[in-house]
Amino acid sequence: MSPASWPRLRPAWVEVDHGALAHNVRTLAAEVVPARLLAVVKADAYGHGAVPAARTALRAGASWLGVALVEEGLELRAAGISAPVLVLSEPHPAAADACAQQHLAVTVCTPTGVQAFGAAGRRAGAKVAVHLKVDTGMHRQGCAPEELPGLTKLALAEPGLEVEGLWSHFAVADEAAKKATTDAQLARYQDALAAAAEAGLAPRWRHLANSAGATLRDDARFDLVRAGIELYGLAPSPELEAEVSHLRPVLALRAAVSAVRTVEAGERVSYGHRWAAPARTRIATLPVGYADGVRRALSGRMRVVVAGRSVPQVGRVTMDQIMVDVDEVGVRVGEVATLLGDPARGEPGVGEWTDTLGTIDYEVTCGLSARLPRVHLQPDHVTPGPAGVAEEPRARG
């Protein structure tokens, strides 16, 4: 990428490979057939860009989109995306009219939610699609199993609602050692389906599996699978990295060298002078730092690829810049370096940061700040997956 094609004046950016994203969607959609795929694009598609990611996912075969916030759903609608969108937590009643007007499906797990969204549906003259959520052991949201029959009857009696789903969420599906917990959650969900049926509900969309659940438990796929981190070619947990090796990383973080200097042996670099040059050394500066999501805890513990070689980052990560030791590499100002990319090409993967930081892939990509522009690399053509259609599926209403 030349200076003329940098997305902004500062040469630091995130690249999003939509060919890789489409590949992952097609792959996951094929794996879960006959269930349909819900592509989770909350948190700006885990830092990848919600609207472009949603469009690619729909073209490649996703049937639904999932968001955490009503605002995220409204952003998709404002961009002209008409596919079914599910808000994955019960929204505040103040958001009910916006959901009804923009045909967002909502999670409901309380009588207050039934009343608020039912009233909004009646005001809008169009039923609000709701997915009831039951708590099977995550203990974050969802009605208690014993409350489900009453909630179901209340929702079915509300003329402003169309109850089309019943769902829950795995807590530890990504940890093989806790299989008994996942088994128990699956059993509770099956009991919830039976209780809902006794209360008069035969949901069109039954869904329990997240990325890890869908990968490891074909008995948990039901009608809809909510794929999140795996859409982006990343693992739900370190122990599942081998399970997702057929997927392709979607995101890369790149920056062009902004300065090169020579420091003498013993000279110290960056805040705190924690690193000293062991010999006369060439140091390159990259214009990216912890304000961009390159965490300060990575200081002196990460590598960068530049000129086809891996080089160590040295000194403390600063707010806007980092320094790397390029003594053994011929590097010039303007040369592009890769901080995150595809391990298959020798680039640092998100997993390297995850391991160093003791965190999860989700936090790394979600933490790449909005001041890093997203450069969307589009394939010439996206081949639809099993549920793919020439035009994106439309929301009911």
CSV table of C-alpha atoms in Angstrom, one decimal:
chain,number,residue,atom,x,y,z
A,1,MET,CA,0.0,0.0,0.0
A,2,SER,CA,1.5,3.3,-1.1
A,3,PRO,CA,1.2,6.6,0.8
A,4,ALA,CA,-1.3,7.7,-1.8
A,5,SER,CA,-3.6,4.8,-0.9
A,6,TRP,CA,-3.3,5.0,2.9
A,7,PRO,CA,-6.9,5.2,4.2
A,8,ARG,CA,-6.0,8.3,6.2
A,9,LEU,CA,-3.1,10.6,6.7
A,10,ARG,CA,-1.6,8.4,9.5
A,11,PRO,CA,-0.3,5.2,7.9
A,12,ALA,CA,-1.9,2.7,10.3
A,13,TRP,CA,-4.9,0.6,9.5
A,14,VAL,CA,-6.9,-2.6,9.9
A,15,GLU,CA,-7.4,-4.7,6.7
A,16,VAL,CA,-10.5,-6.9,6.5
A,17,ASP,CA,-10.3,-9.7,4.0
A,18,HIS,CA,-13.9,-10.3,2.8
A,19,GLY,CA,-12.8,-13.3,0.7
A,20,ALA,CA,-11.7,-15.0,3.9
A,21,LEU,CA,-14.9,-13.9,5.7
A,22,ALA,CA,-17.0,-15.4,2.8
A,23,HIS,CA,-15.0,-18.6,2.9
A,24,ASN,CA,-15.6,-18.9,6.7
A,25,VAL,CA,-19.4,-18.2,6.4
A,26,ARG,CA,-19.8,-20.8,3.6
A,27,THR,CA,-17.8,-23.3,5.5
A,28,LEU,CA,-19.7,-22.9,8.8
A,29,ALA,CA,-23.1,-22.8,7.0
A,30,ALA,CA,-22.3,-26.1,5.3
A,31,GLU,CA,-21.2,-27.7,8.6
A,32,VAL,CA,-24.5,-26.9,10.4
A,33,VAL,CA,-27.0,-27.8,7.7
A,34,PRO,CA,-29.9,-28.3,8.0
A,35,ALA,CA,-29.7,-25.5,10.7
A,36,ARG,CA,-29.3,-22.0,9.4
A,37,LEU,CA,-26.5,-19.6,10.3
A,38,LEU,CA,-26.9,-16.4,12.4
A,39,ALA,CA,-23.8,-14.2,11.8
A,40,VAL,CA,-23.0,-12.3,15.0
A,41,VAL,CA,-21.9,-8.8,14.0
A,42,LYS,CA,-22.2,-7.1,17.4
A,43,ALA,CA,-19.3,-4.9,18.7
A,44,ASP,CA,-18.8,-3.7,15.1
A,45,ALA,CA,-18.4,-7.3,14.0
A,46,TYR,CA,-15.8,-7.9,16.7
A,47,GLY,CA,-13.8,-5.0,15.4
A,48,HIS,CA,-14.1,-5.9,11.7
A,49,GLY,CA,-16.8,-3.4,10.6
A,50,ALA,CA,-20.4,-4.4,11.1
A,51,VAL,CA,-22.1,-3.2,7.9
A,52,PRO,CA,-19.5,-4.6,5.4
A,53,ALA,CA,-19.2,-7.8,7.4
A,54,ALA,CA,-23.0,-8.2,7.5
A,55,ARG,CA,-23.3,-7.8,3.8
A,56,THR,CA,-20.6,-10.3,3.0
A,57,ALA,CA,-22.1,-12.8,5.5
A,58,LEU,CA,-25.5,-12.6,4.0
A,59,ARG,CA,-24.2,-13.0,0.4
A,60,ALA,CA,-22.2,-16.0,1.5
A,61,GLY,CA,-25.1,-17.8,3.1
A,62,ALA,CA,-26.0,-16.4,6.5
A,63,SER,CA,-29.7,-16.2,7.1
A,64,TRP,CA,-29.8,-14.0,10.2
A,65,LEU,CA,-27.7,-11.3,11.8
A,66,GLY,CA,-27.1,-10.9,15.6
A,67,VAL,CA,-26.4,-7.7,17.5
A,68,ALA,CA,-26.0,-6.8,21.2
A,69,LEU,CA,-27.6,-3.4,21.0
A,70,VAL,CA,-30.6,-1.9,19.4
A,71,GLU,CA,-28.3,0.9,18.1
A,72,GLU,CA,-26.3,-1.8,16.3
A,73,GLY,CA,-29.4,-3.1,14.6
A,74,LEU,CA,-30.5,0.4,13.6
A,75,GLU,CA,-27.1,0.9,12.0
A,76,LEU,CA,-27.7,-2.2,9.8
A,77,ARG,CA,-31.2,-0.9,8.9
A,78,ALA,CA,-29.9,2.6,8.1
A,79,ALA,CA,-27.4,0.9,5.7
A,80,GLY,CA,-30.2,-0.7,3.8
A,81,ILE,CA,-29.8,-4.2,5.2
A,82,SER,CA,-33.3,-5.8,5.4
A,83,ALA,CA,-32.3,-9.3,6.6
A,84,PRO,CA,-33.6,-10.7,9.9
A,85,VAL,CA,-31.7,-9.1,12.8
A,86,LEU,CA,-32.0,-10.4,16.4
A,87,VAL,CA,-31.1,-8.3,19.4
A,88,LEU,CA,-29.4,-10.8,21.6
A,89,SER,CA,-30.4,-9.3,25.0
A,90,GLU,CA,-33.7,-8.0,26.1
A,91,PRO,CA,-33.6,-4.2,25.2
A,92,HIS,CA,-34.8,-1.5,27.5
A,93,PRO,CA,-38.5,-0.7,27.1
A,94,ALA,CA,-37.5,2.7,25.8
A,95,ALA,CA,-36.2,1.0,22.6
A,96,ALA,CA,-39.4,-0.8,21.9
A,97,ASP,CA,-40.9,1.6,19.4
A,98,ALA,CA,-37.6,1.7,17.4
A,99,CYS,CA,-37.5,-2.1,17.3
A,100,ALA,CA,-41.1,-2.3,16.1
A,101,GLN,CA,-40.6,0.4,13.4
A,102,GLN,CA,-37.4,-1.1,12.1
A,103,HIS,CA,-38.5,-4.7,12.2
A,104,LEU,CA,-35.8,-5.9,14.6
A,105,ALA,CA,-36.5,-9.2,16.3
A,106,VAL,CA,-35.8,-9.0,20.0
A,107,THR,CA,-34.9,-11.2,22.9
A,108,VAL,CA,-37.6,-11.2,25.6
A,109,CYS,CA,-37.2,-12.9,29.0
A,110,THR,CA,-39.4,-10.8,31.4
A,111,PRO,CA,-43.1,-9.9,31.7
A,112,THR,CA,-42.0,-6.2,31.4
A,113,GLY,CA,-40.5,-7.0,28.0
A,114,VAL,CA,-43.6,-8.8,26.8
A,115,GLN,CA,-45.7,-5.8,27.8
A,116,ALA,CA,-43.4,-3.1,26.4
A,117,PHE,CA,-42.7,-4.8,23.0
A,118,GLY,CA,-46.3,-6.0,22.7
A,119,ALA,CA,-47.5,-2.4,23.1
A,120,ALA,CA,-45.0,-1.2,20.6
A,121,GLY,CA,-46.1,-3.7,18.1
A,122,ARG,CA,-49.7,-2.7,18.5
A,123,ARG,CA,-48.8,1.0,18.1
A,124,ALA,CA,-46.8,0.2,14.9
A,125,GLY,CA,-49.5,-2.0,13.5
A,126,ALA,CA,-47.0,-4.7,12.9
A,127,LYS,CA,-46.2,-7.5,15.3
A,128,VAL,CA,-42.7,-7.5,16.9
A,129,ALA,CA,-40.9,-10.8,16.4
A,130,VAL,CA,-39.6,-12.1,19.7
A,131,HIS,CA,-37.3,-14.9,20.8
A,132,LEU,CA,-37.9,-16.0,24.4
A,133,LYS,CA,-34.7,-16.7,26.3
A,134,VAL,CA,-34.4,-19.2,29.1
A,135,ASP,CA,-31.5,-19.4,31.5
A,136,THR,CA,-30.0,-22.9,31.4
A,137,GLY,CA,-26.9,-22.1,33.4
A,138,MET,CA,-25.1,-19.1,32.0
A,139,HIS,CA,-26.9,-16.9,34.6
A,140,ARG,CA,-26.5,-13.7,32.6
A,141,GLN,CA,-29.9,-13.2,31.1
A,142,GLY,CA,-33.0,-15.3,30.5
A,143,CYS,CA,-36.0,-16.3,32.6
A,144,ALA,CA,-35.7,-19.1,35.1
A,145,PRO,CA,-36.9,-22.5,33.7
A,146,GLU,CA,-39.8,-22.5,36.1
A,147,GLU,CA,-40.9,-19.1,34.8
A,148,LEU,CA,-40.9,-20.1,31.2
A,149,PRO,CA,-44.5,-21.6,31.0
A,150,GLY,CA,-46.0,-18.4,32.4
A,151,LEU,CA,-43.9,-16.1,30.2
A,152,THR,CA,-44.7,-18.2,27.1
A,153,LYS,CA,-48.5,-17.9,27.8
A,154,LEU,CA,-48.2,-14.2,28.4
A,155,ALA,CA,-46.3,-13.6,25.2
A,156,LEU,CA,-48.6,-15.8,23.1
A,157,ALA,CA,-51.6,-13.8,24.4
A,158,GLU,CA,-50.1,-10.5,23.5
A,159,PRO,CA,-51.5,-9.4,20.0
A,160,GLY,CA,-48.5,-7.1,19.4
A,161,LEU,CA,-46.0,-10.0,19.4
A,162,GLU,CA,-45.1,-12.9,17.2
A,163,VAL,CA,-43.3,-15.4,19.3
A,164,GLU,CA,-41.0,-17.2,16.8
A,165,GLY,CA,-38.0,-18.4,18.8
A,166,LEU,CA,-36.8,-19.9,22.0
A,167,TRP,CA,-33.1,-19.9,22.9
A,168,SER,CA,-30.4,-20.1,25.5
A,169,HIS,CA,-26.6,-19.8,25.6
A,170,PHE,CA,-23.8,-22.2,26.5
A,171,ALA,CA,-21.4,-21.0,29.2
A,172,VAL,CA,-18.5,-23.5,28.8
A,173,ALA,CA,-18.9,-25.2,25.5
A,174,ASP,CA,-15.3,-24.2,24.6
A,175,GLU,CA,-13.9,-26.2,27.5
A,176,ALA,CA,-13.7,-29.9,26.9
A,177,ALA,CA,-13.1,-30.7,30.6
A,178,LYS,CA,-16.5,-29.2,31.4
A,179,LYS,CA,-18.5,-31.4,29.1
A,180,ALA,CA,-20.9,-32.3,31.9
A,181,THR,CA,-21.9,-28.7,32.3
A,182,THR,CA,-22.7,-28.4,28.6
A,183,ASP,CA,-24.6,-31.7,28.7
A,184,ALA,CA,-26.7,-30.3,31.6
A,185,GLN,CA,-27.4,-27.1,29.7
A,186,LEU,CA,-28.5,-29.0,26.7
A,187,ALA,CA,-30.8,-31.2,28.8
A,188,ARG,CA,-32.3,-28.1,30.5
A,189,TYR,CA,-32.9,-26.5,27.1
A,190,GLN,CA,-34.7,-29.6,25.8
A,191,ASP,CA,-36.8,-29.6,28.9
A,192,ALA,CA,-37.6,-25.9,28.2
A,193,LEU,CA,-38.7,-26.8,24.7
A,194,ALA,CA,-41.1,-29.4,26.2
A,195,ALA,CA,-42.4,-26.9,28.7
A,196,ALA,CA,-42.9,-24.3,26.0
A,197,ALA,CA,-44.8,-26.8,23.9
A,198,GLU,CA,-47.1,-27.6,26.8
A,199,ALA,CA,-47.8,-23.8,27.1
A,200,GLY,CA,-48.7,-23.7,23.4
A,201,LEU,CA,-45.4,-22.6,21.7
A,202,ALA,CA,-43.8,-24.5,18.8
A,203,PRO,CA,-41.0,-22.1,18.0
A,204,ARG,CA,-39.8,-21.8,14.4
A,205,TRP,CA,-36.3,-20.9,15.6
A,206,ARG,CA,-34.8,-23.1,18.3
A,207,HIS,CA,-31.2,-22.1,19.0
A,208,LEU,CA,-28.6,-22.9,21.7
A,209,ALA,CA,-25.2,-23.3,20.0
A,210,ASN,CA,-22.6,-20.6,19.8
A,211,SER,CA,-19.4,-21.0,17.8
A,212,ALA,CA,-17.9,-23.6,20.2
A,213,GLY,CA,-21.2,-25.3,20.7
A,214,ALA,CA,-21.8,-25.7,17.0
A,215,THR,CA,-18.2,-26.9,16.4
A,216,LEU,CA,-18.3,-29.6,19.1
A,217,ARG,CA,-21.9,-30.5,19.5
A,218,ASP,CA,-24.0,-31.4,16.5
A,219,ASP,CA,-26.8,-32.4,18.9
A,220,ALA,CA,-27.1,-28.7,19.9
A,221,ARG,CA,-27.6,-27.1,16.5
A,222,PHE,CA,-31.4,-27.2,16.3
A,223,ASP,CA,-32.8,-24.7,13.7
A,224,LEU,CA,-30.3,-21.9,14.1
A,225,VAL,CA,-26.6,-21.6,15.0
A,226,ARG,CA,-25.2,-18.3,16.3
A,227,ALA,CA,-21.7,-18.1,14.9
A,228,GLY,CA,-19.5,-15.3,16.2
A,229,ILE,CA,-15.7,-15.5,16.6
A,230,GLU,CA,-15.3,-18.4,14.1
A,231,LEU,CA,-16.8,-16.2,11.4
A,232,TYR,CA,-13.6,-14.2,11.6
A,233,GLY,CA,-11.3,-17.2,11.5
A,234,LEU,CA,-10.5,-17.1,15.2
A,235,ALA,CA,-10.9,-19.7,17.9
A,236,PRO,CA,-13.4,-19.5,20.8
A,237,SER,CA,-10.6,-20.7,23.1
A,238,PRO,CA,-7.0,-21.8,22.7
A,239,GLU,CA,-7.9,-25.4,23.0
A,240,LEU,CA,-10.1,-25.2,19.9
A,241,GLU,CA,-7.5,-23.7,17.6
A,242,ALA,CA,-7.0,-27.0,15.9
A,243,GLU,CA,-10.8,-27.3,15.4
A,244,VAL,CA,-10.9,-24.0,13.4
A,245,SER,CA,-7.7,-24.4,11.4
A,246,HIS,CA,-9.7,-24.8,8.2
A,247,LEU,CA,-11.0,-21.2,8.7
A,248,ARG,CA,-9.1,-18.2,7.5
A,249,PRO,CA,-8.1,-15.1,9.6
A,250,VAL,CA,-10.1,-12.1,8.3
A,251,LEU,CA,-8.2,-9.3,10.0
A,252,ALA,CA,-4.8,-7.8,9.7
A,253,LEU,CA,-3.2,-4.8,11.5
A,254,ARG,CA,-0.6,-2.9,9.5
A,255,ALA,CA,1.4,0.3,9.8
A,256,ALA,CA,4.1,1.9,7.8
A,257,VAL,CA,7.5,2.8,9.3
A,258,SER,CA,7.5,6.4,10.2
A,259,ALA,CA,11.1,6.8,11.3
A,260,VAL,CA,14.4,4.9,11.4
A,261,ARG,CA,17.3,5.8,13.7
A,262,THR,CA,20.5,4.2,15.1
A,263,VAL,CA,21.0,4.0,18.8
A,264,GLU,CA,24.4,3.2,20.4
A,265,ALA,CA,25.1,0.3,22.7
A,266,GLY,CA,23.6,1.0,26.1
A,267,GLU,CA,21.2,3.6,24.9
A,268,ARG,CA,17.7,3.1,26.2
A,269,VAL,CA,14.4,3.3,24.3
A,270,SER,CA,10.9,4.5,25.1
A,271,TYR,CA,9.2,5.5,28.4
A,272,GLY,CA,10.8,4.3,31.5
A,273,HIS,CA,14.0,3.3,29.6
A,274,ARG,CA,13.2,-0.3,30.3
A,275,TRP,CA,15.1,-1.6,27.3
A,276,ALA,CA,18.7,-0.9,26.4
A,277,ALA,CA,20.4,-1.6,23.1
A,278,PRO,CA,22.8,-4.5,23.6
A,279,ALA,CA,25.0,-3.1,20.7
A,280,ARG,CA,24.7,-0.4,18.1
A,281,THR,CA,21.2,-1.0,16.8
A,282,ARG,CA,18.8,0.4,14.2
A,283,ILE,CA,15.3,1.2,15.6
A,284,ALA,CA,12.2,1.7,13.5
A,285,THR,CA,9.1,3.6,14.8
A,286,LEU,CA,5.6,2.5,13.8
A,287,PRO,CA,2.7,5.0,14.3
A,288,VAL,CA,0.4,2.7,16.3
A,289,GLY,CA,0.0,2.3,20.1
A,290,TYR,CA,-2.2,1.5,23.0
A,291,ALA,CA,-4.8,4.1,22.0
A,292,ASP,CA,-5.2,1.9,18.9
A,293,GLY,CA,-5.5,-1.3,20.9
A,294,VAL,CA,-1.9,-2.4,20.9
A,295,ARG,CA,-2.0,-3.1,24.6
A,296,ARG,CA,0.7,-1.7,26.8
A,297,ALA,CA,1.1,-5.2,28.4
A,298,LEU,CA,2.5,-6.3,25.0
A,299,SER,CA,5.6,-4.2,25.6
A,300,GLY,CA,8.7,-6.1,24.7
A,301,ARG,CA,6.6,-9.3,24.2
A,302,MET,CA,5.5,-9.1,20.6
A,303,ARG,CA,6.9,-9.5,17.2
A,304,VAL,CA,6.3,-7.6,14.0
A,305,VAL,CA,6.9,-8.7,10.4
A,306,VAL,CA,8.6,-6.2,8.1
A,307,ALA,CA,10.5,-6.7,4.9
A,308,GLY,CA,9.6,-10.4,5.2
A,309,ARG,CA,11.3,-10.8,8.5
A,310,SER,CA,10.1,-11.1,12.1
A,311,VAL,CA,11.6,-8.4,14.3
A,312,PRO,CA,11.0,-7.8,18.1
A,313,GLN,CA,9.2,-4.9,19.5
A,314,VAL,CA,11.3,-3.1,22.1
A,315,GLY,CA,10.7,-0.7,24.9
A,316,ARG,CA,7.3,0.3,26.2
A,317,VAL,CA,4.3,0.6,23.9
A,318,THR,CA,3.3,4.2,23.9
A,319,MET,CA,-0.1,5.8,23.3
A,320,ASP,CA,0.5,6.4,19.6
A,321,GLN,CA,3.8,4.6,18.6
A,322,ILE,CA,5.9,1.5,19.1
A,323,MET,CA,9.5,0.8,18.3
A,324,VAL,CA,11.0,-2.3,16.8
A,325,ASP,CA,14.6,-3.6,16.5
A,326,VAL,CA,15.4,-3.7,12.8
A,327,ASP,CA,19.1,-4.0,13.0
A,328,GLU,CA,19.2,-7.2,10.9
A,329,VAL,CA,16.7,-6.0,8.3
A,330,GLY,CA,17.0,-3.3,5.7
A,331,VAL,CA,14.1,-1.1,6.4
A,332,ARG,CA,13.2,2.3,5.1
A,333,VAL,CA,10.6,4.9,6.1
A,334,GLY,CA,7.3,4.1,4.5
A,335,GLU,CA,7.8,0.3,4.5
A,336,VAL,CA,4.7,-1.5,5.6
A,337,ALA,CA,4.9,-3.7,8.8
A,338,THR,CA,2.4,-6.3,10.0
A,339,LEU,CA,1.5,-6.5,13.6
A,340,LEU,CA,-1.4,-8.9,13.2
A,341,GLY,CA,-2.2,-11.1,10.2
A,342,ASP,CA,-2.2,-14.7,8.9
A,343,PRO,CA,0.0,-17.2,10.7
A,344,ALA,CA,0.0,-19.3,7.6
A,345,ARG,CA,2.0,-16.5,6.0
A,346,GLY,CA,4.4,-16.2,8.9
A,347,GLU,CA,2.6,-13.2,10.3
A,348,PRO,CA,1.7,-12.8,14.0
A,349,GLY,CA,-1.8,-14.2,14.6
A,350,VAL,CA,-4.3,-12.9,17.0
A,351,GLY,CA,-3.5,-16.0,19.1
A,352,GLU,CA,0.0,-14.7,19.8
A,353,TRP,CA,-1.4,-11.6,21.5
A,354,THR,CA,-4.0,-13.7,23.2
A,355,ASP,CA,-1.4,-16.0,24.7
A,356,THR,CA,0.8,-13.2,25.8
A,357,LEU,CA,-1.9,-11.2,27.4
A,358,GLY,CA,-3.7,-14.1,29.0
A,359,THR,CA,-7.0,-13.2,27.3
A,360,ILE,CA,-9.2,-14.4,24.5
A,361,ASP,CA,-9.2,-13.6,20.7
A,362,TYR,CA,-12.5,-11.7,21.1
A,363,GLU,CA,-10.9,-9.0,23.4
A,364,VAL,CA,-8.0,-8.5,21.0
A,365,THR,CA,-10.0,-7.7,17.9
A,366,CYS,CA,-12.8,-5.8,19.8
A,367,GLY,CA,-10.0,-3.7,21.3
A,368,LEU,CA,-8.7,-2.4,18.0
A,369,SER,CA,-10.0,1.2,18.3
A,370,ALA,CA,-12.1,3.1,15.8
A,371,ARG,CA,-9.3,5.5,15.1
A,372,LEU,CA,-7.7,2.7,13.0
A,373,PRO,CA,-9.6,2.9,9.7
A,374,ARG,CA,-10.9,-0.4,8.3
A,375,VAL,CA,-9.8,-1.2,4.8
A,376,HIS,CA,-12.2,-3.7,3.3
A,377,LEU,CA,-10.6,-6.0,0.7
A,378,GLN,CA,-13.5,-7.3,-1.4
A,379,PRO,CA,-13.3,-10.4,-3.5
A,380,ASP,CA,-14.5,-10.2,-7.1
A,381,HIS,CA,-17.3,-12.6,-6.4
A,382,VAL,CA,-18.9,-14.2,-3.3
A,383,THR,CA,-20.3,-17.6,-3.9
A,384,PRO,CA,-23.4,-18.2,-1.9
A,385,GLY,CA,-23.3,-20.9,0.8
A,386,PRO,CA,-26.1,-23.5,1.5
A,387,ALA,CA,-28.6,-20.9,2.6
A,388,GLY,CA,-27.3,-18.2,0.2
A,389,VAL,CA,-29.6,-16.4,-2.1
A,390,ALA,CA,-29.2,-13.9,-4.9
A,391,GLU,CA,-30.7,-11.2,-2.7
A,392,GLU,CA,-30.3,-11.1,1.1
A,393,PRO,CA,-33.2,-12.6,3.0
A,394,ARG,CA,-35.7,-10.0,4.1
A,395,ALA,CA,-37.0,-9.4,7.6
A,396,ARG,CA,-40.6,-10.3,8.4
A,397,GLY,CA,-43.0,-7.4,8.7
